[in-house]
Amino acid sequence: MRYRYQSLRHLKDHVRQTIHGTLAINSYAVSILGRKVTRPLITHPVEFTFEDGAEPFYALVVRDGITRLASAWAVLAGPDAEAGKAADLVVESLFGDTPAEPAGGASLGERLAAHRQAHRNALTGEFQRATAEDDAERSVPIGQTFVVPADIAVGIEGHLERLLAPEDVFDDAMRSILASVHVEFKAWDTAAQNVEVATRALKRLIQIDDLEVPKEDLQVVYGMAVGRIGPEDLPKEYGDDRLPGTALWRGVQVVHGLTRPQVFGRLKDQAKIIKGGSRMSAKGFADMLGPILDRPWRNAKKAVSKQARNAWGNGGVLTGDVLKEWDPVLTDDFTELVQPAMDGDLDARCTLAVAGGIALIADKLLTRNVGSSLLAAKEKGGVPFRADVPKIVEGLSAPGNELGLWTLALAANRFRHDALPENAQVLRQLIRRDRSHQEGTPYVHLKVDVTHPDKIARDEHGVPVRLLEWDVVWASDPQRAESAWKAQQFRQSPLPMMPVLPAGLREESDPAETDVSPAAEPSADQLSAPVPAARRAEGFQRTLRNALESAQYALDGLTDIDRTAGSWPPVMEAASFGSLRQTLLELQTDLENLRRNIQGDDSLPLEDDDVA
């Protein structure tokens, strides 16, 4: 097998990130310190190659047991070492300052092996000195981690009638072993299992000789599924500059490539063989697609990823028409497809169904409906009627449904892979809104009104109305929605209903805000001087407010890094979360005690209470 990196530095960074991220989430250091690593690692040799022309070399890689290995390094790093320090120790021990360029006639692999041997010799000497000095604090960690058990796979014996190419047989066998291990010991979550099954099934399908679709197209889809090909590579990979290199179009191409009639059934057959099942429905197939499609926005939209994957498990965008023969209509403006779709163009309708459906599902504006959402309040995720997700998408993309087609087109046009829209979060959830995008154009999906020139619904003040899941379901079948709504109103309101004033016309008052001008914090000399207590209290209040604003700024920064850079490795370790949370609780307790001392009661004054 061959692993390819940009450079030796890229490989070092990958190793460090893997160790750091693994230890930040989980560590077996305490167990390993007591009884070593007991279960063998699963490893095999690979060839490391580099795009910058650096000399390739061979080494063993760990395919299963990375947490055990990283935890052993953490033990070796010392009891007070954080995840970052342990990761630095790993990189230093494996690579050191070995340059990629040839030196002294020795190959890169030989120079790296010599460096690792020197590190082992240094550890041996340190262990002997610690043992002689009866220094158990250092000798025990070295003795418990110097050697770890490992199973090394060097080859396999394949079946005579295999579907895979020779170069893919070994990797598929290793993945099969890993899958069986993670069923017996620690099962992968459903999303990870789906990605594993789908990519292995697709790899096998590509090897079939009588496949009726170009294998090059499926190779591109496979590259996108495993993350080797990014959205920006789409025009080059498909040889068409008209194809936008966006995350949404990546999703359209993946869905189209895997649901073509010549591929859909045979891919399901391969997936059933891998999973050991006897049947797989369209919903089961869509469930496999979910975690493959959300790769580009998995971190930015992780707050709603559970609901999105549930929607894919309910069938996603796999309508009856999408499972037929059609070709995506390439465009960077999906509204151009509305009129052809109105006229019955299958390609335009399916393109809108897939692109708009993916956008609505990813942004939690189309979910798997549950009983509690039926005819609930719009703002709380209510829907006028219940239906499976594919039925909603099918209704939205139906010929002649102008409202539904415009809803799909505008959702696809507005979709962003790097953030959640403001209307993706319902009132029931304690999800803090991201402030990083408030200064620019807000990311929000808007309700459609086909009578307006720009197709955007507006309230009586001319303000665009935000799209809700209620509106999406309503647009899929307006007649059914209206009938269900009227029936519900008749049951609940036998008397004439009173009109509800819009939010902008209700009598509401906001508490007045006092603008405090900035001032410098009091120095130690100023605090020790005979300053009136009122002035000193004012200074301390200002210091407290400034500190809280700084804390909020730091938290916003961490949230932004987590949203954009992802959570691998996490921006903060679990231990740090506990310490910070305890500090915040203590601060809140002290503030509450101060309030009670001043006010002399256990109730906060209401905003409407008169203050004497």
Coordinates of C-alpha atoms in Angstrom, one line a residue:
M1 CA 0.0 0.0 0.0
R2 CA 1.1 3.6 -0.6
Y3 CA 0.3 6.7 1.4
R4 CA 0.9 10.0 -0.3
Y5 CA 1.6 13.4 1.5
Q6 CA 2.5 16.8 0.2
S7 CA 5.8 16.8 2.1
L8 CA 7.6 15.3 5.1
R9 CA 6.4 18.3 7.1
H10 CA 2.8 17.4 6.1
L11 CA 3.3 13.9 7.4
K12 CA 4.7 15.2 10.7
D13 CA 1.8 17.6 11.1
H14 CA -0.7 14.7 10.4
V15 CA 1.0 12.5 13.0
R16 CA 0.9 15.3 15.6
Q17 CA -2.7 16.2 14.9
T18 CA -3.8 12.5 15.1
I19 CA -2.1 12.0 18.5
H20 CA -3.2 15.3 19.9
G21 CA -6.8 14.9 18.8
T22 CA -7.0 11.3 20.1
L23 CA -5.7 12.1 23.5
A24 CA -7.9 15.2 23.8
I25 CA -11.0 12.9 23.4
N26 CA -9.9 9.7 25.2
S27 CA -6.9 8.3 27.0
Y28 CA -6.1 5.0 28.6
A29 CA -3.0 6.3 30.3
V30 CA -4.0 5.2 33.8
S31 CA -4.8 1.7 32.7
I32 CA -1.6 1.4 30.7
L33 CA 0.5 2.6 33.6
G34 CA -1.0 -0.2 35.7
R35 CA -1.0 -3.1 33.3
K36 CA 0.7 -2.1 30.0
V37 CA -1.0 -2.4 26.6
T38 CA -2.7 -5.8 26.6
R39 CA -4.6 -6.0 23.3
P40 CA -2.3 -6.0 20.2
L41 CA -2.3 -3.2 17.7
I42 CA -3.2 -4.1 14.1
T43 CA -0.5 -2.8 11.8
H44 CA 0.9 -3.2 8.3
P45 CA 3.7 -1.8 6.2
V46 CA 3.1 1.0 3.7
E47 CA 5.2 3.1 1.4
F48 CA 5.2 6.9 2.2
T49 CA 5.5 9.0 -0.9
F50 CA 5.6 12.8 -1.3
E51 CA 4.3 15.3 -3.9
D52 CA 7.3 17.6 -3.5
G53 CA 9.7 14.9 -4.8
A54 CA 11.1 13.9 -1.4
E55 CA 12.5 10.4 -1.2
P56 CA 9.9 7.7 -0.3
F57 CA 10.4 5.3 2.6
Y58 CA 8.7 2.3 4.2
A59 CA 7.3 2.1 7.7
L60 CA 4.6 0.4 9.7
V61 CA 1.3 2.2 10.3
V62 CA -1.3 1.4 12.9
R63 CA -4.8 0.7 11.5
D64 CA -6.4 -0.2 14.8
G65 CA -5.3 0.7 18.3
I66 CA -4.3 4.4 17.8
T67 CA -5.8 5.4 21.2
R68 CA -3.8 2.7 22.9
L69 CA -0.6 3.8 21.2
A70 CA -1.2 7.5 21.8
S71 CA -2.0 6.7 25.5
A72 CA 1.3 4.9 25.8
W73 CA 3.1 7.9 24.5
A74 CA 1.2 10.0 27.0
V75 CA 2.4 7.8 29.9
L76 CA 6.0 8.2 28.5
A77 CA 5.6 12.0 28.4
G78 CA 4.9 12.2 32.1
P79 CA 2.0 12.5 34.5
D80 CA 1.7 16.3 34.0
A81 CA 2.0 16.3 30.2
E82 CA -0.9 17.6 28.2
A83 CA -2.0 16.1 24.9
G84 CA 0.0 18.7 22.9
K85 CA 3.2 17.8 24.7
A86 CA 2.7 14.1 24.2
A87 CA 2.1 14.8 20.5
D88 CA 5.3 16.8 20.2
L89 CA 7.2 13.9 21.9
V90 CA 5.8 11.5 19.3
V91 CA 6.9 13.6 16.4
E92 CA 10.3 14.3 17.9
S93 CA 10.9 10.6 18.6
L94 CA 9.8 9.4 15.2
F95 CA 11.3 12.1 13.0
G96 CA 13.4 14.5 15.0
D97 CA 15.2 17.0 12.8
T98 CA 15.9 14.5 10.0
P99 CA 15.9 16.4 6.7
A100 CA 14.1 15.1 3.7
E101 CA 17.1 15.7 1.4
P102 CA 19.7 13.0 1.0
A103 CA 22.7 13.3 3.3
G104 CA 25.8 11.1 3.4
G105 CA 24.5 8.5 1.0
A106 CA 21.9 7.1 3.4
S107 CA 18.3 7.0 2.3
L108 CA 15.6 8.8 4.1
G109 CA 14.2 5.6 5.5
E110 CA 17.6 4.6 6.9
R111 CA 18.1 8.0 8.5
L112 CA 14.7 7.9 10.1
A113 CA 15.4 4.4 11.4
A114 CA 18.7 5.5 12.8
H115 CA 17.0 8.4 14.6
R116 CA 14.4 6.0 16.1
Q117 CA 17.1 3.6 17.2
A118 CA 19.0 6.5 18.9
H119 CA 15.8 7.4 20.7
R120 CA 15.3 3.9 21.9
N121 CA 18.9 3.7 23.1
A122 CA 18.4 6.9 25.1
L123 CA 15.3 5.5 26.7
T124 CA 17.1 2.3 27.6
G125 CA 19.9 4.4 29.3
E126 CA 17.4 6.5 31.1
F127 CA 15.5 3.4 32.3
Q128 CA 18.8 1.8 33.6
R129 CA 19.8 5.0 35.5
A130 CA 16.3 5.4 37.0
T131 CA 16.3 1.7 38.1
A132 CA 19.7 2.1 39.7
E133 CA 18.6 5.2 41.6
D134 CA 15.3 3.5 42.6
D135 CA 13.4 6.2 40.7
A136 CA 10.1 4.4 40.1
E137 CA 8.5 7.7 39.0
R138 CA 10.5 7.4 35.8
S139 CA 11.4 3.8 35.4
V140 CA 7.8 2.5 35.6
P141 CA 6.4 4.6 32.7
I142 CA 9.4 3.6 30.5
G143 CA 9.1 -0.1 31.4
Q144 CA 5.3 -0.1 30.9
T145 CA 5.4 1.5 27.4
F146 CA 8.8 0.6 25.9
V147 CA 7.3 -2.3 24.0
V148 CA 3.6 -2.8 22.9
P149 CA 2.1 -5.9 21.3
A150 CA 1.2 -5.7 17.6
D151 CA -0.2 -7.9 14.9
I152 CA 1.6 -7.1 11.6
A153 CA -0.3 -8.0 8.4
V154 CA 2.1 -8.5 5.5
G155 CA -0.3 -10.1 2.9
I156 CA -3.5 -11.9 2.3
E157 CA -4.8 -14.9 0.4
G158 CA -7.7 -13.8 -1.8
H159 CA -10.5 -15.7 -3.3
L160 CA -10.1 -16.9 -6.9
E161 CA -13.3 -15.1 -8.1
R162 CA -12.7 -11.8 -6.5
L163 CA -14.3 -8.5 -7.7
L164 CA -11.4 -6.2 -6.6
A165 CA -8.3 -5.3 -8.5
P166 CA -5.1 -6.9 -7.0
E167 CA -3.9 -3.5 -5.7
D168 CA -7.2 -3.1 -3.7
V169 CA -7.5 -6.6 -2.2
F170 CA -5.2 -6.0 0.7
D171 CA -6.8 -2.7 1.8
D172 CA -10.3 -4.2 1.5
A173 CA -9.2 -7.1 3.7
M174 CA -7.8 -4.8 6.3
R175 CA -11.0 -2.7 6.4
S176 CA -13.0 -5.9 6.8
I177 CA -10.8 -6.9 9.8
L178 CA -11.3 -3.5 11.3
A179 CA -15.0 -3.6 10.8
S180 CA -15.3 -7.0 12.6
V181 CA -13.1 -5.7 15.5
H182 CA -15.3 -2.7 16.0
V183 CA -18.4 -4.9 16.2
E184 CA -16.9 -7.2 18.8
F185 CA -15.1 -4.7 21.0
K186 CA -16.1 -1.1 20.5
A187 CA -18.7 -0.5 17.8
W188 CA -18.5 2.5 15.5
D189 CA -21.4 4.8 15.4
T190 CA -24.0 4.4 12.7
A191 CA -22.6 7.2 10.5
A192 CA -19.1 5.7 10.5
Q193 CA -20.5 2.3 9.7
N194 CA -22.5 3.7 6.8
V195 CA -19.4 5.5 5.3
E196 CA -17.4 2.3 5.7
V197 CA -20.0 0.1 4.0
A198 CA -20.7 2.6 1.2
T199 CA -17.1 3.3 0.2
R200 CA -16.2 -0.4 0.3
A201 CA -19.2 -1.3 -1.8
L202 CA -18.4 1.4 -4.3
K203 CA -14.8 0.2 -4.5
R204 CA -16.0 -3.3 -5.3
L205 CA -18.5 -2.0 -7.8
I206 CA -15.9 -0.2 -9.8
Q207 CA -14.1 -3.5 -10.4
I208 CA -17.1 -5.1 -12.2
D209 CA -16.3 -5.6 -15.9
D210 CA -19.8 -5.3 -17.3
L211 CA -20.8 -2.1 -15.5
E212 CA -22.8 0.1 -17.9
V213 CA -21.4 3.5 -16.7
P214 CA -17.9 4.9 -17.1
K215 CA -15.7 3.7 -14.3
E216 CA -13.8 7.0 -14.4
D217 CA -17.0 8.8 -13.2
L218 CA -17.4 6.3 -10.3
Q219 CA -13.7 6.8 -9.4
V220 CA -14.4 10.5 -9.0
V221 CA -17.4 9.8 -6.8
Y222 CA -15.3 7.4 -4.7
G223 CA -12.6 10.1 -4.4
M224 CA -15.3 12.6 -3.2
A225 CA -16.7 10.0 -0.8
V226 CA -13.4 9.3 1.0
G227 CA -12.4 13.0 1.0
R228 CA -9.5 12.7 -1.5
I229 CA -11.3 15.0 -4.0
G230 CA -12.6 18.3 -2.7
P231 CA -15.4 20.5 -4.1
E232 CA -12.9 22.9 -5.7
D233 CA -11.6 20.0 -7.9
L234 CA -15.0 19.2 -9.5
P235 CA -14.4 21.2 -12.8
K236 CA -11.0 19.5 -13.3
E237 CA -12.2 16.0 -12.4
Y238 CA -15.3 16.1 -14.6
G239 CA -13.6 18.1 -17.4
D240 CA -16.3 20.8 -17.5
D241 CA -15.6 24.4 -16.4
R242 CA -19.4 25.0 -16.2
L243 CA -19.6 22.8 -13.2
P244 CA -19.3 25.0 -10.1
G245 CA -16.7 23.8 -7.6
T246 CA -19.0 24.1 -4.5
A247 CA -19.9 21.8 -1.7
L248 CA -23.5 21.7 -2.8
W249 CA -22.6 20.7 -6.3
R250 CA -20.4 18.0 -4.8
G251 CA -23.5 16.6 -3.1
V252 CA -25.5 16.7 -6.3
Q253 CA -22.8 14.8 -8.2
V254 CA -22.5 12.2 -5.5
V255 CA -26.3 11.6 -5.4
H256 CA -26.5 11.5 -9.2
G257 CA -23.5 9.2 -9.5
L258 CA -24.7 6.6 -6.9
T259 CA -28.5 6.6 -7.8
R260 CA -28.3 6.0 -11.6
P261 CA -30.4 3.0 -12.5
Q262 CA -27.3 1.1 -13.7
V263 CA -25.5 1.7 -10.3
F264 CA -28.2 1.9 -7.7
G265 CA -29.3 -1.8 -7.6
R266 CA -25.8 -3.3 -7.9
L267 CA -24.4 -0.9 -5.3
K268 CA -27.1 -2.0 -2.9
D269 CA -26.2 -5.7 -3.6
Q270 CA -22.5 -5.0 -2.7
A271 CA -23.6 -3.2 0.4
K272 CA -25.8 -6.1 1.5
I273 CA -22.9 -8.5 1.0
I274 CA -20.7 -6.4 3.2
K275 CA -23.4 -5.8 5.9
G276 CA -24.6 -9.4 5.8
G277 CA -28.2 -8.4 5.2
S278 CA -30.9 -9.8 2.9
R279 CA -32.5 -6.6 1.7
M280 CA -31.9 -2.8 1.6
S281 CA -34.6 -0.3 0.9
A282 CA -34.2 3.1 -0.6
K283 CA -34.3 4.6 2.9
G284 CA -31.5 2.4 3.9
F285 CA -29.5 3.4 0.9
A286 CA -30.2 7.1 1.6
D287 CA -29.0 6.5 5.2
M288 CA -25.6 5.5 3.8
L289 CA -25.5 8.7 1.8
G290 CA -26.0 11.1 4.7
P291 CA -22.6 11.1 6.3
I292 CA -20.9 11.0 2.9
L293 CA -22.7 14.1 1.7
D294 CA -22.2 16.2 4.9
R295 CA -18.4 15.9 4.9
P296 CA -17.8 19.5 3.7
W297 CA -20.1 21.1 6.3
R298 CA -20.0 18.5 9.1
N299 CA -18.2 20.8 11.5
A300 CA -20.0 24.0 10.6
K301 CA -23.4 22.4 10.9
K302 CA -22.7 19.8 13.6
A303 CA -25.4 21.4 15.9
V304 CA -28.1 20.0 13.6
S305 CA -26.2 17.0 12.1
K306 CA -28.3 14.5 14.1
Q307 CA -31.6 15.8 12.6
A308 CA -30.1 16.0 9.2
R309 CA -28.9 12.3 9.3
N310 CA -32.3 11.3 10.6
A311 CA -33.8 12.9 7.6
W312 CA -31.5 11.0 5.3
G313 CA -32.5 7.8 7.2
N314 CA -36.1 8.7 6.3
G315 CA -35.2 8.7 2.6
G316 CA -33.5 12.0 2.0
V317 CA -33.9 13.3 -1.5
L318 CA -34.4 9.9 -3.1
T319 CA -37.7 10.5 -4.8
G320 CA -39.0 8.3 -7.6
D321 CA -37.8 10.7 -10.3
V322 CA -34.3 11.0 -8.8
L323 CA -33.9 7.2 -9.0
K324 CA -34.7 7.4 -12.7
E325 CA -32.3 8.2 -15.6
W326 CA -31.5 12.0 -15.5
D327 CA -28.5 14.3 -15.8
P328 CA -27.8 17.4 -13.7
V329 CA -28.3 20.7 -15.4
L330 CA -25.1 22.7 -14.6
T331 CA -25.7 26.2 -13.4
D332 CA -24.5 28.7 -10.7
D333 CA -28.1 30.1 -10.4
F334 CA -30.7 27.5 -9.6
T335 CA -33.5 30.0 -10.3
E336 CA -32.8 29.5 -14.0
L337 CA -34.1 26.0 -13.7
V338 CA -37.5 26.9 -12.3
Q339 CA -39.2 27.6 -15.6
P340 CA -37.9 24.5 -17.4
A341 CA -39.0 22.5 -14.4
M342 CA -42.4 24.1 -14.5
D343 CA -42.6 22.9 -18.1
G344 CA -41.8 19.3 -17.1
D345 CA -38.1 19.1 -17.8
L346 CA -37.0 16.0 -15.7
D347 CA -33.3 17.0 -15.6
A348 CA -34.2 20.5 -14.2
R349 CA -36.7 19.1 -11.7
C350 CA -34.3 16.5 -10.4
T351 CA -31.4 19.0 -10.2
L352 CA -33.6 21.3 -8.1
A353 CA -34.9 18.4 -6.0
V354 CA -31.4 17.1 -5.1
A355 CA -29.7 20.5 -4.7
G356 CA -32.6 22.2 -2.8
G357 CA -33.4 19.1 -0.8
I358 CA -29.7 18.7 0.3
A359 CA -29.7 22.4 1.4
L360 CA -33.0 22.2 3.3
I361 CA -32.0 19.0 5.1
A362 CA -28.5 20.3 6.0
D363 CA -29.9 23.5 7.4
K364 CA -32.7 21.7 9.4
L365 CA -35.5 23.1 7.4
L366 CA -36.6 19.7 6.3
T367 CA -36.6 16.9 8.9
R368 CA -38.1 13.6 9.7
N369 CA -41.4 14.6 11.0
V370 CA -42.5 13.2 14.4
G371 CA -45.9 13.3 16.0
S372 CA -45.1 16.1 18.4
S373 CA -44.4 18.5 15.4
L374 CA -47.8 18.0 13.8
L375 CA -49.7 21.3 13.8
A376 CA -47.4 22.6 16.5
A377 CA -46.3 26.3 16.5
K378 CA -44.5 27.3 13.4
E379 CA -41.6 28.8 15.4
K380 CA -41.1 25.5 17.3
G381 CA -40.7 23.3 14.2
G382 CA -44.4 22.6 13.6
V383 CA -45.6 21.2 10.3
P384 CA -49.1 21.3 8.8
F385 CA -49.1 17.5 8.0
R386 CA -46.8 14.6 8.3
A387 CA -45.0 12.9 5.4
D388 CA -41.7 11.2 4.7
V389 CA -38.9 13.4 3.6
P390 CA -38.8 12.1 0.0
K391 CA -42.5 12.8 -0.3
I392 CA -42.0 16.4 0.7
V393 CA -39.1 16.8 -1.8
E394 CA -41.2 15.0 -4.5
G395 CA -44.1 17.5 -3.9
L396 CA -41.7 20.5 -4.0
S397 CA -40.3 19.4 -7.3
A398 CA -43.6 18.4 -8.9
P399 CA -44.3 19.9 -12.4
G400 CA -46.4 23.0 -12.0
N401 CA -45.7 23.5 -8.3
E402 CA -44.3 27.0 -8.7
L403 CA -44.1 27.7 -5.0
G404 CA -42.3 24.4 -4.3
L405 CA -39.8 24.8 -7.2
W406 CA -38.9 28.4 -6.1
T407 CA -38.5 27.2 -2.5
L408 CA -35.9 24.6 -3.7
A409 CA -34.2 27.0 -6.0
L410 CA -33.8 29.8 -3.5
A411 CA -32.7 27.4 -0.8
A412 CA -30.0 26.0 -3.1
N413 CA -28.8 29.5 -4.1
R414 CA -28.5 30.7 -0.5
F415 CA -26.9 27.6 0.8
R416 CA -23.5 28.0 2.6
H417 CA -21.4 25.2 3.7
D418 CA -19.5 27.1 6.4
A419 CA -22.3 28.2 8.7
L420 CA -25.8 27.6 9.9
P421 CA -28.5 29.9 8.8
E422 CA -30.2 32.0 11.5
N423 CA -33.5 30.3 11.0
A424 CA -32.1 26.8 11.4
Q425 CA -32.4 27.0 15.2
V426 CA -35.7 26.7 17.0
L427 CA -36.7 28.3 20.2
R428 CA -36.6 25.0 22.1
Q429 CA -32.9 24.6 21.7
L430 CA -30.2 26.2 23.7
I431 CA -27.9 26.9 20.8
R432 CA -26.2 30.2 21.0
R433 CA -26.2 32.2 17.8
D434 CA -22.9 32.8 16.0
R435 CA -22.0 36.4 16.2
S436 CA -19.1 36.2 13.8
H437 CA -21.3 36.8 10.7
Q438 CA -23.6 39.5 12.0
E439 CA -21.6 42.4 10.5
G440 CA -21.8 40.9 7.0
T441 CA -24.8 39.7 4.9
P442 CA -26.9 37.5 7.2
Y443 CA -27.2 33.9 6.3
V444 CA -30.9 33.2 6.3
H445 CA -33.4 31.3 4.1
L446 CA -36.4 33.3 3.1
K447 CA -40.0 32.3 2.5
V448 CA -41.3 32.4 -1.1
D449 CA -44.1 34.5 -2.5
V450 CA -44.5 33.8 -6.2
T451 CA -46.6 37.0 -6.6
H452 CA -43.6 39.3 -5.8
P453 CA -41.1 40.1 -8.6
D454 CA -38.1 38.7 -6.6
K455 CA -40.2 35.8 -5.2
I456 CA -39.5 36.8 -1.6
A457 CA -42.3 37.0 0.9
R458 CA -42.4 40.2 3.0
D459 CA -44.4 41.4 6.0
E460 CA -46.4 44.6 6.2
H461 CA -43.2 46.6 6.9
G462 CA -41.5 45.2 3.8
V463 CA -39.1 43.0 5.8
P464 CA -38.4 39.6 4.2
V465 CA -40.0 36.7 6.1
R466 CA -37.8 33.9 7.3
L467 CA -38.4 30.4 6.0
L468 CA -39.6 27.8 8.5
E469 CA -40.1 24.1 8.1
W470 CA -43.8 24.7 8.2
D471 CA -43.5 26.8 5.0
V472 CA -41.4 24.0 3.3
V473 CA -44.0 21.3 4.0
W474 CA -46.8 23.7 3.1
A475 CA -45.2 24.4 -0.3
S476 CA -44.9 20.7 -1.1
D477 CA -48.7 20.3 -1.1
P478 CA -50.6 23.6 -0.4
Q479 CA -54.1 22.1 -0.8
R480 CA -53.4 19.3 1.7
A481 CA -51.8 21.7 4.1
E482 CA -54.6 24.2 3.9
S483 CA -57.2 21.4 4.5
A484 CA -55.3 20.1 7.5
W485 CA -54.9 23.6 8.9
K486 CA -58.6 24.5 8.6
A487 CA -59.7 21.2 10.1
Q488 CA -57.4 21.8 13.1
Q489 CA -58.7 25.3 13.6
F490 CA -62.3 24.1 13.4
R491 CA -61.6 21.4 16.1
Q492 CA -59.7 23.8 18.4
S493 CA -61.6 27.1 17.8
P494 CA -65.4 26.7 17.4
L495 CA -65.7 30.4 18.0
P496 CA -64.3 33.0 15.6
M497 CA -60.6 33.3 16.1
M498 CA -59.2 36.7 17.2
P499 CA -56.6 38.1 14.9
V500 CA -53.1 38.0 16.1
L501 CA -51.1 41.2 15.6
P502 CA -47.7 40.9 13.9
A503 CA -44.7 41.1 16.1
G504 CA -43.9 44.6 14.9
L505 CA -47.4 45.9 16.0
R506 CA -47.5 44.4 19.5
E507 CA -47.0 46.6 22.5
E508 CA -43.6 45.6 23.7
S509 CA -41.0 47.6 25.5
D510 CA -37.3 47.0 25.8
P511 CA -35.4 47.9 28.9
A512 CA -33.3 51.1 28.5
E513 CA -29.7 50.6 27.9
T514 CA -27.1 52.8 29.5
D515 CA -24.0 53.6 27.5
V516 CA -21.0 53.4 29.8
S517 CA -18.0 55.2 28.4
P518 CA -14.7 53.2 28.6
A519 CA -12.3 54.0 31.3
A520 CA -9.0 52.6 32.6
E521 CA -9.0 50.0 35.4
P522 CA -8.0 51.4 38.8
S523 CA -4.3 50.8 39.7
A524 CA -3.1 49.4 43.0
D525 CA -2.1 52.8 44.2
Q526 CA -5.5 54.3 43.4
L527 CA -7.3 51.5 45.2
S528 CA -5.1 52.0 48.4
A529 CA -5.8 55.8 48.4
P530 CA -8.7 57.2 50.5
V531 CA -11.2 57.1 47.7
P532 CA -14.9 57.1 48.5
A533 CA -16.5 53.7 48.6
A534 CA -18.9 54.6 45.8
R535 CA -16.1 55.5 43.4
R536 CA -14.2 52.3 44.3
A537 CA -17.4 50.2 43.7
E538 CA -17.8 51.9 40.3
G539 CA -14.3 51.0 39.3
F540 CA -14.7 47.4 40.4
Q541 CA -18.0 47.1 38.5
R542 CA -16.3 48.4 35.4
T543 CA -13.4 45.9 35.9
L544 CA -15.9 43.1 36.3
R545 CA -17.8 44.0 33.1
N546 CA -14.6 44.4 31.1
A547 CA -13.4 41.0 32.3
L548 CA -16.7 39.4 31.3
E549 CA -16.6 41.0 27.9
S550 CA -13.1 39.7 27.4
A551 CA -14.2 36.2 28.4
Q552 CA -17.1 36.4 25.9
Y553 CA -14.6 37.5 23.2
A554 CA -12.3 34.6 24.0
L555 CA -15.3 32.2 23.9
D556 CA -16.4 33.6 20.6
G557 CA -12.9 33.0 19.3
L558 CA -12.8 29.4 20.4
T559 CA -16.3 28.8 18.9
D560 CA -15.2 30.3 15.6
I561 CA -12.1 28.1 15.5
D562 CA -14.2 25.1 16.3
R563 CA -16.7 26.0 13.6
T564 CA -14.1 26.7 10.8
A565 CA -11.2 24.5 11.6
G566 CA -13.2 21.6 13.0
S567 CA -13.0 19.7 16.2
W568 CA -10.1 17.4 15.5
P569 CA -8.1 18.1 17.5
P570 CA -10.6 19.8 19.8
V571 CA -10.0 23.4 20.7
M572 CA -10.1 22.6 24.4
E573 CA -9.4 19.4 26.3
A574 CA -12.0 17.8 28.6
A575 CA -10.1 18.7 31.8
S576 CA -10.0 22.3 30.8
F577 CA -13.8 22.4 30.3
G578 CA -14.3 21.1 33.8
S579 CA -12.0 23.7 35.4
L580 CA -13.5 26.6 33.5
R581 CA -17.0 25.5 34.2
Q582 CA -16.2 25.2 37.9
T583 CA -14.7 28.8 37.9
L584 CA -17.8 30.1 36.2
L585 CA -20.1 28.4 38.7
E586 CA -18.1 29.9 41.6
L587 CA -18.2 33.3 40.0
Q588 CA -22.0 33.0 39.6
T589 CA -22.4 31.9 43.2
D590 CA -20.3 34.9 44.5
L591 CA -22.4 37.3 42.3
E592 CA -25.6 35.8 43.6
N593 CA -24.4 36.1 47.2
L594 CA -23.5 39.7 46.7
R595 CA -27.0 40.4 45.2
R596 CA -28.7 38.8 48.2
N597 CA -26.6 40.8 50.6
I598 CA -27.5 44.0 48.9
Q599 CA -31.2 43.3 48.2
G600 CA -31.9 41.3 51.2
D601 CA -34.3 38.9 49.5
D602 CA -34.2 35.8 47.3
S603 CA -36.1 37.1 44.3
L604 CA -34.8 39.1 41.4
P605 CA -36.7 42.3 40.6
L606 CA -38.8 42.1 37.5
E607 CA -38.4 44.5 34.6
D608 CA -41.9 45.9 35.1
D609 CA -41.4 46.6 38.8
D610 CA -41.3 50.2 39.8
V611 CA -38.0 51.3 41.4
A612 CA -38.4 53.9 44.1

